[in-house]
GROMACS .gro file of N, CA and C in nm:
model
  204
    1UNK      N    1   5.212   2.463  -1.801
    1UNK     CA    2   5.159   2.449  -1.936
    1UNK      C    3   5.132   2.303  -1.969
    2UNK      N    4   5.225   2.243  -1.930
    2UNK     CA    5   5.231   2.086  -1.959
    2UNK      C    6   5.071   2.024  -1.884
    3UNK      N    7   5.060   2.046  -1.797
    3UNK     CA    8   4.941   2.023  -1.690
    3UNK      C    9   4.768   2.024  -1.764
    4UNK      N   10   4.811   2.184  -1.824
    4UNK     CA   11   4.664   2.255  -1.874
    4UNK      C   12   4.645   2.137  -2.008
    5UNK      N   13   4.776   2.140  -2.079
    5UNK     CA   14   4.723   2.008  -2.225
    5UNK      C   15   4.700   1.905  -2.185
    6UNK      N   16   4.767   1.838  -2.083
    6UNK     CA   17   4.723   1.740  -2.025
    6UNK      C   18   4.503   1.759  -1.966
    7UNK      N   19   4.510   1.865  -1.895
    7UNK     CA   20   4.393   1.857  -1.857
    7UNK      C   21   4.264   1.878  -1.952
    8UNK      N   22   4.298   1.914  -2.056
    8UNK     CA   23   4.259   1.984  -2.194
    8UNK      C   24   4.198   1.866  -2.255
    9UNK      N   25   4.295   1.750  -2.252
    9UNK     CA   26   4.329   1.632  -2.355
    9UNK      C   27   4.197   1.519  -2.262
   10UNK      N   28   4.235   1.527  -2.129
   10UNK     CA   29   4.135   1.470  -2.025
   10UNK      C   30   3.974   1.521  -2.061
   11UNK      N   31   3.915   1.650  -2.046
   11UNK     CA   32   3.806   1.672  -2.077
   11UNK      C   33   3.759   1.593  -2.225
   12UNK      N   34   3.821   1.574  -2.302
   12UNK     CA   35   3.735   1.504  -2.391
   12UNK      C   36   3.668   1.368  -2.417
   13UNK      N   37   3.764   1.295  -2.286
   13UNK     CA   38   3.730   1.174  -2.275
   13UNK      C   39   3.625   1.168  -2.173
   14UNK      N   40   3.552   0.977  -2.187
   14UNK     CA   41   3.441   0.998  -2.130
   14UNK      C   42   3.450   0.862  -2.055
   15UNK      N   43   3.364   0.827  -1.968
   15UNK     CA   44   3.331   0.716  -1.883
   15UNK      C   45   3.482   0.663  -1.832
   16UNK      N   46   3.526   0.491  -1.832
   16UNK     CA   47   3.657   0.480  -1.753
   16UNK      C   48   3.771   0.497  -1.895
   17UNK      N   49   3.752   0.553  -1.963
   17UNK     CA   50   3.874   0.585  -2.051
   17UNK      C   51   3.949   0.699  -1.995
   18UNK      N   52   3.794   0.826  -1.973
   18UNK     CA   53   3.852   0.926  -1.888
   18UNK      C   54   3.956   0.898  -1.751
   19UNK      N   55   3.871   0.822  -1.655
   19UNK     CA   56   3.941   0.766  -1.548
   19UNK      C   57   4.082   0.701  -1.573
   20UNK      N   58   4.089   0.593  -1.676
   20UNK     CA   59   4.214   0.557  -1.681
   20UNK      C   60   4.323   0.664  -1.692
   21UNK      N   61   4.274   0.739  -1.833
   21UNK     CA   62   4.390   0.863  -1.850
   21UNK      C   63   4.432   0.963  -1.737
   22UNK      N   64   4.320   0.931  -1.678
   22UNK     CA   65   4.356   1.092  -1.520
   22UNK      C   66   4.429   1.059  -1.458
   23UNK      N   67   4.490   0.881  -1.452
   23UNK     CA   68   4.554   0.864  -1.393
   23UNK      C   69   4.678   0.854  -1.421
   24UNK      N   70   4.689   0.782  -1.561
   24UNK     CA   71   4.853   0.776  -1.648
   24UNK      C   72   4.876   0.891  -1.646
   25UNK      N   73   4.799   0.983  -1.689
   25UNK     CA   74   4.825   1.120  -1.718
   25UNK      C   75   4.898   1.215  -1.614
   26UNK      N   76   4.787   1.173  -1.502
   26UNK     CA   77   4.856   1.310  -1.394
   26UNK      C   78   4.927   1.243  -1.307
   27UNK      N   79   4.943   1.097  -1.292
   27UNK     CA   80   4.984   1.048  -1.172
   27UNK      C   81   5.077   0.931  -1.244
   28UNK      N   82   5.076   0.903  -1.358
   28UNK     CA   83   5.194   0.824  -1.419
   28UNK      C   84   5.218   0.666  -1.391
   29UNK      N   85   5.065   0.665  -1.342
   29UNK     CA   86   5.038   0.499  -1.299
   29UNK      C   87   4.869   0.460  -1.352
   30UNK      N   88   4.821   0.352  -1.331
   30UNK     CA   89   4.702   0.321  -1.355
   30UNK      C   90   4.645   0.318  -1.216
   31UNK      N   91   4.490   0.385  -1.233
   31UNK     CA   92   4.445   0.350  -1.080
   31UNK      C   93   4.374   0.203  -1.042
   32UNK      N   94   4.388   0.199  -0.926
   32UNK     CA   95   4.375   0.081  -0.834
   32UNK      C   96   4.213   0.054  -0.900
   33UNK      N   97   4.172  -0.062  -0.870
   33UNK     CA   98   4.015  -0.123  -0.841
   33UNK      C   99   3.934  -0.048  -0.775
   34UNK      N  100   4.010  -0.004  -0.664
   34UNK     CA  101   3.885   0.133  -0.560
   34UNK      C  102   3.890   0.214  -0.639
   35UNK      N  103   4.004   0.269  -0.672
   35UNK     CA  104   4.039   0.407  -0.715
   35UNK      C  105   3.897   0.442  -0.844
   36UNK      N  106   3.955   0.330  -0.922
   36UNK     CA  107   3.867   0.345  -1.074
   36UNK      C  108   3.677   0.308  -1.014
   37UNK      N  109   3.662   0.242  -0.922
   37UNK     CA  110   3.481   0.265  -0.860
   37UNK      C  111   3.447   0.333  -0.808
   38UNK      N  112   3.573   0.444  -0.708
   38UNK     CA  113   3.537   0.550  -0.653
   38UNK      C  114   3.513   0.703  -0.741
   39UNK      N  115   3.624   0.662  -0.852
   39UNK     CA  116   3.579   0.775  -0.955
   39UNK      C  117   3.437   0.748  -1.038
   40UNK      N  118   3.467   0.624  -1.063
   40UNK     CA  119   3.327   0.594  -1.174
   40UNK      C  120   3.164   0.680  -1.095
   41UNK      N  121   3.186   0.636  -0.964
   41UNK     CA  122   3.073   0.658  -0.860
   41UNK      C  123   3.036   0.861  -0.817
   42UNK      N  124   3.188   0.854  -0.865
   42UNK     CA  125   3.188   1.030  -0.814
   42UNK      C  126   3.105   1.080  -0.967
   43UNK      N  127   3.130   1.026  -1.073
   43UNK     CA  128   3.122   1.082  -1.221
   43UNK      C  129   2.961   1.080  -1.246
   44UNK      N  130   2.912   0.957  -1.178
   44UNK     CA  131   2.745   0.931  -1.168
   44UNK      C  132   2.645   1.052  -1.127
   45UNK      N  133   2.743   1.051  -1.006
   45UNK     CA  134   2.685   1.154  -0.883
   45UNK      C  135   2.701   1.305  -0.934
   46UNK      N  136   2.752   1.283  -1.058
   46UNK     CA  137   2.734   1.454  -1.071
   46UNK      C  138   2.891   1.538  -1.043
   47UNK      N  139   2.964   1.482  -0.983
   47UNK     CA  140   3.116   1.532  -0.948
   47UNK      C  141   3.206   1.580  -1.105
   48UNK      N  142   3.228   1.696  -1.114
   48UNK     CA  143   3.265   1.689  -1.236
   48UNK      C  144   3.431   1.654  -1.251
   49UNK      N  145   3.457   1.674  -1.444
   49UNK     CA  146   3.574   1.617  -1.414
   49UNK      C  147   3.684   1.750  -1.398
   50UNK      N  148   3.644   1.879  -1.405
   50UNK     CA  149   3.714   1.970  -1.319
   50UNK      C  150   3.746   1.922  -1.169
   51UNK      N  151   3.664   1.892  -1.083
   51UNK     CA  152   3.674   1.877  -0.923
   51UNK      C  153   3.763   1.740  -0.937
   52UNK      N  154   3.724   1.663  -1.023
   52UNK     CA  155   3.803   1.527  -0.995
   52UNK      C  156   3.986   1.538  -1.047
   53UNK      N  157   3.988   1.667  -1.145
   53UNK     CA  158   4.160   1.706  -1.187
   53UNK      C  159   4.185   1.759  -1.120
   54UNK      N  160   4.123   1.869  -1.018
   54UNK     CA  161   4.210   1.943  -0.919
   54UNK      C  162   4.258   1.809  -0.829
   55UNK      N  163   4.101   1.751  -0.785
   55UNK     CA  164   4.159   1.650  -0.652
   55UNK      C  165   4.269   1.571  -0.706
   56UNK      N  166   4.320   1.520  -0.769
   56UNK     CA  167   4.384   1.466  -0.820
   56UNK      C  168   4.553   1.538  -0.789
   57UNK      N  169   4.580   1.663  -0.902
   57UNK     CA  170   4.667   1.763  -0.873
   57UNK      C  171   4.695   1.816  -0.725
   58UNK      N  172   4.625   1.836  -0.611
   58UNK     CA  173   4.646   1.841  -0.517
   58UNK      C  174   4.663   1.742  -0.399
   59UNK      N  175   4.642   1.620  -0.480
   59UNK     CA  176   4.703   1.502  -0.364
   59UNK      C  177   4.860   1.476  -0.328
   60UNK      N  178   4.849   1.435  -0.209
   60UNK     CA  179   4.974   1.415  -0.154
   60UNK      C  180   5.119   1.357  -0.305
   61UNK      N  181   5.020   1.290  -0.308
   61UNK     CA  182   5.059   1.201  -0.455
   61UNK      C  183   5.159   1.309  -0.560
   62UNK      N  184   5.056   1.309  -0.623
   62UNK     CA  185   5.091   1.452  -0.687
   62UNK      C  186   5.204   1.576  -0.660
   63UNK      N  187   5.160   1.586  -0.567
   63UNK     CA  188   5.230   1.689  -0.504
   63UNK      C  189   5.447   1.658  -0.480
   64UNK      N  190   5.429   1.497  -0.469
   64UNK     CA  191   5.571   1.457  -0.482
   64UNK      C  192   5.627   1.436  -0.607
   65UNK      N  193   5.508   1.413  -0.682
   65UNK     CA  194   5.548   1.388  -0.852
   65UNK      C  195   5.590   1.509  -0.902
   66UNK      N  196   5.535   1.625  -0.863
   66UNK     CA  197   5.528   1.741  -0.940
   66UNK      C  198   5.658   1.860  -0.861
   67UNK      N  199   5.701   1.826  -0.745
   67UNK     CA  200   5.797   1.890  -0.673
   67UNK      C  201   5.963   1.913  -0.740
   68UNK      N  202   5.967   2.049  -0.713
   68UNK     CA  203   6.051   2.089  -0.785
   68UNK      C  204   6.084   2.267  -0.782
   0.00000   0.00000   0.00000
């Protein structure tokens, strides 16, 4: 449940505000210099920000944050 408001709260934001939050948000850190040009670049291209919260939720990353 916690996840979905979180992801809820994410869709409304836009350009690197979005990006910043996807990251405090789901990953509890700020992303790196790549991190935040590789998203900016995915967001251009059409990548939405559904595909970019799963990838996110299913990274290795994630996956230790959220274990339990």
């Amino acid at each position: 449940m916690r996840i979905r408001l979180k992801a809820n709260d994410l869709m409304q934001k836009e350009g690197s505000h979005y990006i910043w939050d996807l990251y405090r948000q789901l990953l509890n850190r700020l992303p790196q210099k790549e991190e935040l040009i590789h998203s900016q670049i995915q967001l251009s291209q059409g990548i939405s920000k559904i595909a970019q919260i799963q990838a996110i939720l299913t990274s290795p990353q994630a996956a230790y944050l959220y274990q339990t």
